[in-house]
Short mmCIF file of C-alpha atoms in Angstrom, two decimals:
data_model
loop_
_atom_site.label_atom_id
_atom_site.label_comp_id
_atom_site.label_asym_id
_atom_site.label_seq_id
_atom_site.Cartn_x
_atom_site.Cartn_y
_atom_site.Cartn_z
CA MET A 1 114.05 118.61 76.72
CA PRO A 2 115.93 121.89 77.23
CA ASP A 3 119.67 122.59 76.21
CA ARG A 4 122.18 120.29 78.20
CA ASP A 5 124.50 123.06 79.62
CA ALA A 6 121.19 124.35 81.65
CA LEU A 7 120.44 121.19 83.27
CA PHE A 8 121.48 119.97 86.81
CA ILE A 9 120.36 117.51 89.02
CA GLY A 10 120.56 118.18 93.09
CA LEU A 11 120.36 115.68 95.69
CA MET A 12 120.05 116.23 99.23
CA SER A 13 119.59 114.61 102.49
CA GLY A 14 118.73 116.25 105.77
CA THR A 15 119.45 115.84 109.08
CA SER A 16 116.10 113.74 109.93
CA VAL A 17 117.23 111.43 107.39
CA ASP A 18 113.53 111.04 106.20
CA GLY A 19 114.55 110.27 102.54
CA ILE A 20 116.44 111.78 99.68
CA ASP A 21 115.53 114.79 97.64
CA ALA A 22 116.12 114.60 93.86
CA ALA A 23 115.45 117.52 91.66
CA LEU A 24 116.28 117.95 88.26
CA CYS A 25 116.60 121.85 87.45
CA ARG A 26 117.19 124.48 84.74
CA PHE A 27 118.80 127.74 85.36
CA GLU A 28 118.28 130.59 82.83
CA GLY A 29 120.45 133.93 84.50
CA SER A 30 118.88 133.99 88.21
CA GLN A 31 115.87 132.24 87.64
CA VAL A 32 115.65 128.81 88.38
CA GLN A 33 112.70 125.73 87.12
CA THR A 34 112.37 122.58 88.99
CA LEU A 35 111.30 120.34 86.13
CA ALA A 36 110.94 116.92 88.04
CA ALA A 37 111.43 115.75 91.44
CA HIS A 38 111.64 112.84 93.92
CA ASN A 39 111.30 111.69 97.24
CA HIS A 40 113.43 108.62 97.42
CA ALA A 41 113.48 106.42 100.36
CA TRP A 42 115.98 105.36 102.83
CA PRO A 43 116.18 101.36 103.29
CA GLU A 44 114.93 101.33 107.16
CA ARG A 45 118.27 99.59 108.36
CA LEU A 46 120.51 102.19 106.58
CA ARG A 47 118.29 104.95 108.14
CA GLU A 48 118.50 103.42 111.18
CA GLN A 49 122.47 103.33 110.99
CA LEU A 50 122.91 106.68 109.98
CA LEU A 51 120.63 108.35 112.60
CA ALA A 52 122.55 106.39 115.35
CA VAL A 53 125.40 107.49 113.95
CA ALA A 54 125.00 110.97 113.39
CA GLN A 55 123.66 111.45 117.05
CA GLY A 56 126.89 109.80 118.32
CA GLU A 57 125.21 106.62 119.65
CA ARG A 58 127.36 104.42 117.79
CA GLN A 59 131.22 104.44 117.04
CA LEU A 60 132.28 103.40 113.35
CA ASP A 61 135.45 101.39 112.63
CA LEU A 62 137.11 102.10 109.23
CA ASP A 63 135.61 99.21 107.78
CA ARG A 64 132.08 100.21 108.81
CA TYR A 65 132.52 103.83 107.79
CA GLY A 66 134.12 102.62 104.24
CA GLN A 67 130.67 100.27 103.75
CA LEU A 68 128.29 103.02 104.82
CA ASP A 69 129.97 105.50 102.53
CA VAL A 70 129.55 103.18 99.60
CA ALA A 71 125.95 102.32 100.88
CA VAL A 72 124.68 105.97 100.84
CA GLY A 73 126.35 106.63 97.59
CA GLN A 74 124.35 103.50 96.05
CA GLN A 75 121.25 105.22 97.31
CA PHE A 76 122.00 108.69 96.13
CA ALA A 77 122.53 106.98 92.37
CA ALA A 78 119.18 104.96 93.14
CA ALA A 79 117.36 108.51 93.56
CA THR A 80 118.74 110.05 90.31
CA LEU A 81 118.19 107.57 88.18
CA ALA A 82 114.32 107.10 89.52
CA LEU A 83 114.09 110.82 89.25
CA LEU A 84 115.64 110.58 85.50
CA LYS A 85 112.82 107.87 84.53
CA ARG A 86 110.28 110.23 86.15
CA ALA A 87 111.35 113.04 83.87
CA GLY A 88 111.36 111.26 81.07
CA ALA A 89 114.89 112.28 80.38
CA ALA A 90 118.38 110.89 79.72
CA ALA A 91 121.71 110.97 81.55
CA ALA A 92 123.40 112.67 78.56
CA GLU A 93 120.95 115.62 78.93
CA VAL A 94 122.25 116.55 82.28
CA THR A 95 125.50 118.21 82.85
CA ALA A 96 126.62 117.52 86.66
CA ILE A 97 124.79 116.07 89.89
CA GLY A 98 125.13 118.03 92.52
CA SER A 99 125.81 115.86 95.91
CA HIS A 100 125.20 116.94 99.43
CA GLY A 101 125.49 113.69 100.74
CA GLN A 102 124.61 112.79 104.35
CA THR A 103 126.11 114.33 107.04
CA ILE A 104 127.60 112.28 109.86
CA ARG A 105 129.24 114.71 111.97
CA HIS A 106 129.29 118.31 111.64
CA ARG A 107 132.15 120.17 114.70
CA PRO A 108 133.07 123.28 112.83
CA TYR A 109 134.10 124.58 116.44
CA GLY A 110 137.24 123.87 118.33
CA ASP A 111 141.11 123.53 117.48
CA THR A 112 140.36 121.14 114.64
CA PRO A 113 137.06 122.22 112.73
CA PHE A 114 135.76 119.82 110.45
CA THR A 115 132.16 118.29 108.77
CA LEU A 116 131.85 115.05 107.36
CA GLN A 117 129.50 114.05 104.71
CA ILE A 118 129.30 110.58 103.39
CA GLY A 119 127.93 109.53 100.05
CA ASP A 120 130.76 107.90 97.85
CA ALA A 121 130.34 110.49 94.70
CA SER A 122 132.46 107.99 92.59
CA VAL A 123 129.49 105.65 93.05
CA ILE A 124 127.13 108.19 91.73
CA ALA A 125 128.99 109.20 88.81
CA GLU A 126 129.73 105.71 87.72
CA ARG A 127 126.20 103.97 88.11
CA THR A 128 124.49 107.20 86.66
CA GLY A 129 126.86 108.19 83.96
CA ILE A 130 126.86 111.81 85.31
CA ASP A 131 129.64 114.08 86.31
CA THR A 132 128.97 114.16 90.48
CA VAL A 133 129.85 117.18 92.49
CA ALA A 134 130.18 116.27 95.99
CA ASP A 135 132.16 117.49 99.25
CA PHE A 136 130.55 120.93 99.30
CA ARG A 137 131.26 122.00 102.71
CA ARG A 138 134.98 121.37 103.78
CA ALA A 139 136.32 123.88 101.86
CA ASP A 140 134.70 126.66 103.80
CA VAL A 141 135.59 124.98 106.89
CA ALA A 142 139.06 125.13 105.94
CA ALA A 143 138.71 128.86 105.34
CA GLY A 144 137.74 128.99 108.54
CA GLY A 145 133.86 129.26 108.16
CA GLN A 146 131.18 127.12 109.28
CA GLY A 147 130.56 125.20 106.37
CA ALA A 148 126.77 126.17 106.77
CA PRO A 149 124.10 127.13 106.25
CA LEU A 150 125.21 127.09 102.82
CA MET A 151 121.67 128.07 101.23
CA PRO A 152 121.29 131.58 101.80
CA ALA A 153 123.75 132.23 98.76
CA PHE A 154 121.07 130.32 96.78
CA HIS A 155 118.35 132.11 98.37
CA ALA A 156 119.82 135.72 97.56
CA ALA A 157 120.38 134.60 93.87
CA VAL A 158 116.96 133.31 93.09
CA LEU A 159 115.09 135.68 95.57
CA GLY A 160 117.26 138.46 95.10
CA ALA A 161 117.20 141.62 97.56
CA ASP A 162 114.43 142.89 99.51
CA SER A 163 114.30 146.64 100.23
CA ALA A 164 111.54 145.55 103.27
CA CYS A 165 113.75 142.69 104.36
CA GLN A 166 112.32 139.15 104.07
CA VAL A 167 113.55 135.84 106.05
CA VAL A 168 113.65 132.54 104.22
CA LEU A 169 112.70 129.50 106.66
CA ASN A 170 114.42 125.97 106.07
CA LEU A 171 112.73 123.65 108.56
CA GLY A 172 114.86 120.30 108.10
CA GLY A 173 116.37 118.37 111.02
CA ILE A 174 117.68 121.70 112.10
CA ALA A 175 116.06 125.14 111.24
CA ASN A 176 118.01 127.91 109.53
CA ILE A 177 117.24 131.12 108.51
CA THR A 178 118.49 133.37 105.56
CA VAL A 179 117.79 137.02 106.03
CA LEU A 180 117.68 139.34 102.48
CA GLY A 181 117.83 142.78 103.07
CA ALA A 182 118.35 145.81 100.46
CA ASP A 183 122.21 145.46 101.39
CA ARG A 184 122.94 142.31 103.07
CA VAL A 185 122.24 138.72 103.49
CA LEU A 186 122.35 136.71 106.63
CA GLY A 187 122.21 133.46 107.42
CA LEU A 188 122.46 130.74 110.80
CA ASP A 189 121.26 127.48 112.15
CA THR A 190 118.62 128.95 114.68
CA GLY A 191 118.14 125.24 116.69
CA PRO A 192 116.42 122.14 116.20
CA ALA A 193 113.33 121.60 114.15
CA ASN A 194 111.95 118.06 112.93
CA GLY A 195 115.00 115.98 114.16
CA LEU A 196 114.06 116.02 117.79
CA MET A 197 110.37 116.08 117.24
CA ASP A 198 110.75 113.18 114.83
CA ALA A 199 112.89 111.04 117.37
CA TRP A 200 110.73 112.00 120.05
CA CYS A 201 107.76 110.65 118.21
CA GLN A 202 109.05 107.94 116.86
CA ARG A 203 110.24 107.03 120.32
CA HIS A 204 106.31 107.36 121.84
CA THR A 205 104.06 106.84 118.65
CA GLY A 206 106.26 104.30 116.82
CA GLN A 207 105.97 106.92 113.64
CA ARG A 208 108.67 108.49 112.06
CA PHE A 209 107.21 111.74 112.24
CA ASP A 210 104.27 113.89 113.79
CA ALA A 211 101.83 114.29 110.75
CA GLY A 212 100.27 117.50 110.62
CA GLY A 213 101.30 118.11 114.35
CA ALA A 214 99.06 115.95 116.01
CA PHE A 215 100.87 114.40 118.70
CA ALA A 216 102.12 118.07 119.42
CA ALA A 217 98.62 119.47 119.40
CA SER A 218 97.78 116.40 121.95
CA GLY A 219 99.68 117.89 124.66
CA LYS A 220 99.99 121.20 126.15
CA HIS A 221 103.81 122.79 126.38
CA ASP A 222 105.56 122.94 129.54
CA ASP A 223 106.80 126.40 130.44
CA VAL A 224 109.72 125.33 133.03
CA LEU A 225 110.94 122.85 130.17
CA LEU A 226 110.76 125.57 127.34
CA SER A 227 112.99 127.53 129.63
CA ALA A 228 115.55 125.39 130.82
CA MET A 229 116.02 124.43 126.88
CA LEU A 230 116.00 128.13 125.88
CA ALA A 231 118.98 128.53 128.17
CA ASP A 232 121.00 125.76 126.22
CA PRO A 233 123.92 128.12 125.11
CA TYR A 234 123.64 127.65 121.66
CA PHE A 235 120.58 129.94 121.21
CA SER A 236 122.60 132.81 122.64
CA GLN A 237 125.35 132.33 120.88
CA PRO A 238 126.32 135.09 118.15
CA ALA A 239 126.35 134.33 114.42
CA PRO A 240 128.17 132.64 112.38
CA LYS A 241 127.00 129.25 113.73
CA SER A 242 126.06 126.34 112.93
CA THR A 243 124.78 122.83 114.29
CA GLY A 244 123.58 119.28 113.82
CA ARG A 245 122.16 116.58 115.08
CA GLU A 246 125.21 115.17 116.81
CA TYR A 247 124.45 118.34 119.35
CA PHE A 248 120.38 118.33 119.25
CA HIS A 249 119.36 114.73 119.78
CA LEU A 250 117.32 113.02 122.48
CA ALA A 251 120.27 112.48 124.85
CA TRP A 252 120.74 116.23 125.01
CA LEU A 253 116.41 116.47 125.15
CA GLU A 254 116.97 113.90 128.42
CA ARG A 255 119.45 115.78 130.30
CA PHE A 256 116.34 117.88 131.23
CA GLY A 257 114.33 115.30 133.24
CA VAL A 258 111.83 115.09 130.54
CA ALA A 259 110.97 111.08 131.81
CA ALA A 260 108.91 112.95 134.65
CA LEU A 261 106.04 114.62 131.80
CA ALA A 262 103.63 112.96 129.61
CA PRO A 263 104.98 112.42 126.09
CA ALA A 264 102.53 114.35 124.38
CA ASP A 265 103.58 117.52 126.63
CA VAL A 266 107.42 116.64 125.85
CA GLN A 267 106.64 116.83 121.98
CA ALA A 268 104.46 119.88 122.20
CA THR A 269 107.27 121.72 124.29
CA LEU A 270 109.96 120.64 121.53
CA LEU A 271 107.27 122.12 118.91
CA ALA A 272 107.46 125.57 120.96
CA LEU A 273 111.12 125.28 121.41
CA THR A 274 111.65 125.39 117.54
CA ALA A 275 108.98 128.46 117.16
CA GLN A 276 110.47 130.22 119.91
CA SER A 277 113.98 130.11 118.92
CA VAL A 278 113.31 130.41 114.94
CA ALA A 279 111.12 133.71 116.53
CA ASP A 280 114.00 134.95 118.94
CA ALA A 281 116.87 134.63 115.74
CA VAL A 282 114.17 136.53 113.40
CA HIS A 283 113.90 139.36 116.17
CA ARG A 284 117.37 139.66 116.57
CA HIS A 285 118.79 139.29 113.16
CA ALA A 286 115.92 140.97 110.98
CA PRO A 287 113.98 142.99 113.26
CA ASN A 288 112.81 144.99 110.46
CA SER A 289 111.49 142.16 108.33
CA THR A 290 107.65 141.87 107.20
CA ARG A 291 108.08 138.03 105.66
CA VAL A 292 108.92 134.59 106.89
CA LEU A 293 108.82 132.26 103.88
CA VAL A 294 109.15 128.78 104.79
CA CYS A 295 110.62 125.90 103.01
CA GLY A 296 111.44 122.17 104.27
CA GLY A 297 109.57 119.24 105.76
CA GLY A 298 108.26 121.49 108.95
CA VAL A 299 105.89 123.27 106.49
CA HIS A 300 103.67 120.65 106.56
CA ASN A 301 103.27 120.52 110.15
CA GLU A 302 100.25 122.86 110.61
CA VAL A 303 100.68 123.39 114.33
CA LEU A 304 104.15 124.22 114.24
CA MET A 305 103.16 126.96 111.40
CA GLN A 306 100.47 128.16 113.32
CA ALA A 307 102.71 128.51 116.32
CA LEU A 308 105.59 130.46 114.11
CA THR A 309 102.48 132.95 112.78
CA ALA A 310 101.83 133.52 116.55
CA ALA A 311 105.50 134.05 117.63
CA LEU A 312 105.93 136.29 114.32
CA PRO A 313 102.87 138.16 114.55
CA ALA A 314 104.21 141.31 112.56
CA ARG A 315 105.26 139.03 109.82
CA ARG A 316 103.37 137.14 106.79
CA VAL A 317 104.70 133.53 107.32
CA GLN A 318 103.76 131.64 104.33
CA SER A 319 105.15 128.86 102.38
CA VAL A 320 107.38 129.08 99.75
CA ALA A 321 105.02 127.62 97.59
CA THR A 322 103.02 131.04 97.32
CA ILE A 323 106.33 132.60 95.25
CA GLY A 324 106.25 129.19 92.83
CA LEU A 325 109.03 127.13 94.61
CA ASP A 326 108.43 123.99 95.92
CA PRO A 327 108.79 123.86 100.08
CA ASP A 328 109.83 119.88 99.29
CA HIS A 329 113.05 120.41 97.17
CA VAL A 330 114.58 124.05 97.69
CA GLU A 331 117.57 122.29 98.87
CA ALA A 332 117.86 120.20 96.62
CA ALA A 333 117.48 122.62 93.87
CA GLY A 334 120.29 124.67 95.77
CA PHE A 335 122.51 121.89 95.19
CA ALA A 336 122.03 121.65 91.79
CA TRP A 337 122.74 125.50 91.65
CA LEU A 338 125.84 125.06 93.82
CA ALA A 339 127.29 122.12 91.25
CA MET A 340 126.66 124.86 88.18
CA ARG A 341 128.51 127.04 90.12
CA ARG A 342 131.34 124.85 90.70
CA LEU A 343 131.41 124.01 87.00
CA ARG A 344 131.37 127.78 86.24
CA GLY A 345 134.23 128.62 88.55
CA LEU A 346 132.37 130.56 90.90
CA PRO A 347 132.04 130.83 94.50
CA GLY A 348 129.32 129.22 96.04
CA ASN A 349 129.72 130.43 99.64
CA LEU A 350 128.90 133.89 101.23
CA PRO A 351 131.74 134.40 104.05
CA ALA A 352 129.48 136.89 105.76
CA VAL A 353 127.03 133.62 106.79
CA THR A 354 129.84 131.48 107.38
CA GLY A 355 132.58 133.06 108.72
CA ALA A 356 135.15 132.15 105.92
CA ALA A 357 137.98 134.32 105.06
CA GLY A 358 136.54 134.48 101.81
CA PRO A 359 134.68 133.60 98.85
CA ARG A 360 135.62 129.58 97.86
CA LEU A 361 135.06 127.26 95.28
CA LEU A 362 133.00 124.63 96.73
CA GLY A 363 133.16 120.84 95.82
CA VAL A 364 135.06 118.43 94.29
CA CYS A 365 134.21 117.15 90.64
CA TYR A 366 133.77 113.45 90.12
CA ALA A 367 134.07 112.35 86.42
CA ALA A 368 131.64 109.84 85.16
CA PRO A 369 132.93 107.19 82.86
CA ARG A 370 133.84 107.62 79.38
CA PRO A 371 134.93 105.70 76.23
CA VAL A 372 138.84 104.98 76.53
CA ARG A 373 140.26 105.97 72.88
#
């Protein structure tokens, strides 16, 4: 294996709660190489609890909060151990883990803004024997920022500036874009992506996600519903901005009277909502862009990719696989990068993206157990 100082593990579970993405990464200068990757399935009962909490459907007492925090940490540790086994690597070869945790609330607005990710990092460090960096978002929020999105800094470091301007689009539970131009880096959450589509699909088909977009393709999008959803104030809100599943969830959707429509038509309209809100954000924030590089689970939804291509006719819409990156593990690699930045005393946020008062060190370090002398 390569030199220890170059190896980091990134752990990420997004708002879709569709699994824990783990990536073993090697960093050399601005280059990142993903040596091994693993998607770790959530136990179904725990996944259901996390989804309910994130959507505001269940209030937590302190005991249950503590139990969930530890249970999530245990699963992140298990994902790490499975990744090491797959890679044939030892814990001692890894400098540190960067663990995003699981977001259960993201409220960056108001008099007392906050963001909350659970997944006890002490448990991760104890069970893996690897120093763990976690809690990446709250320092940015404390500095007046959104705490999200954080990946634009990673995209800029790995992909660099583009004189022609290009966009990196992440299609997770929420969609977000990074705009990489010759003299600027911008980023924002554009609105819902897989989160709403997955939830509606599971309710009406029993499947956790719409494989390939087949359910959406079986229906026809409703223009009246689409216009009503796009009128939500979030879409016209200026950047910096970020959102999450606690805002865009099924209760939000049901306010638009969807019960009168065929379920497949609603699914088709949700897909159209994602494509159109992304396209609107690209047109607004990157009018001269020539390429959109897509990562995240939505890259596998062929119908969604076709809709994006149609909504962005002057741009090449391509998976990041075309430039040698694994679309399923870009975010995990990004949190490995953020852990590396934290240990080297380097800021991890971009104030122009999040709105923070300035660059900040992101993450809190949790030491793995060491022999007592």
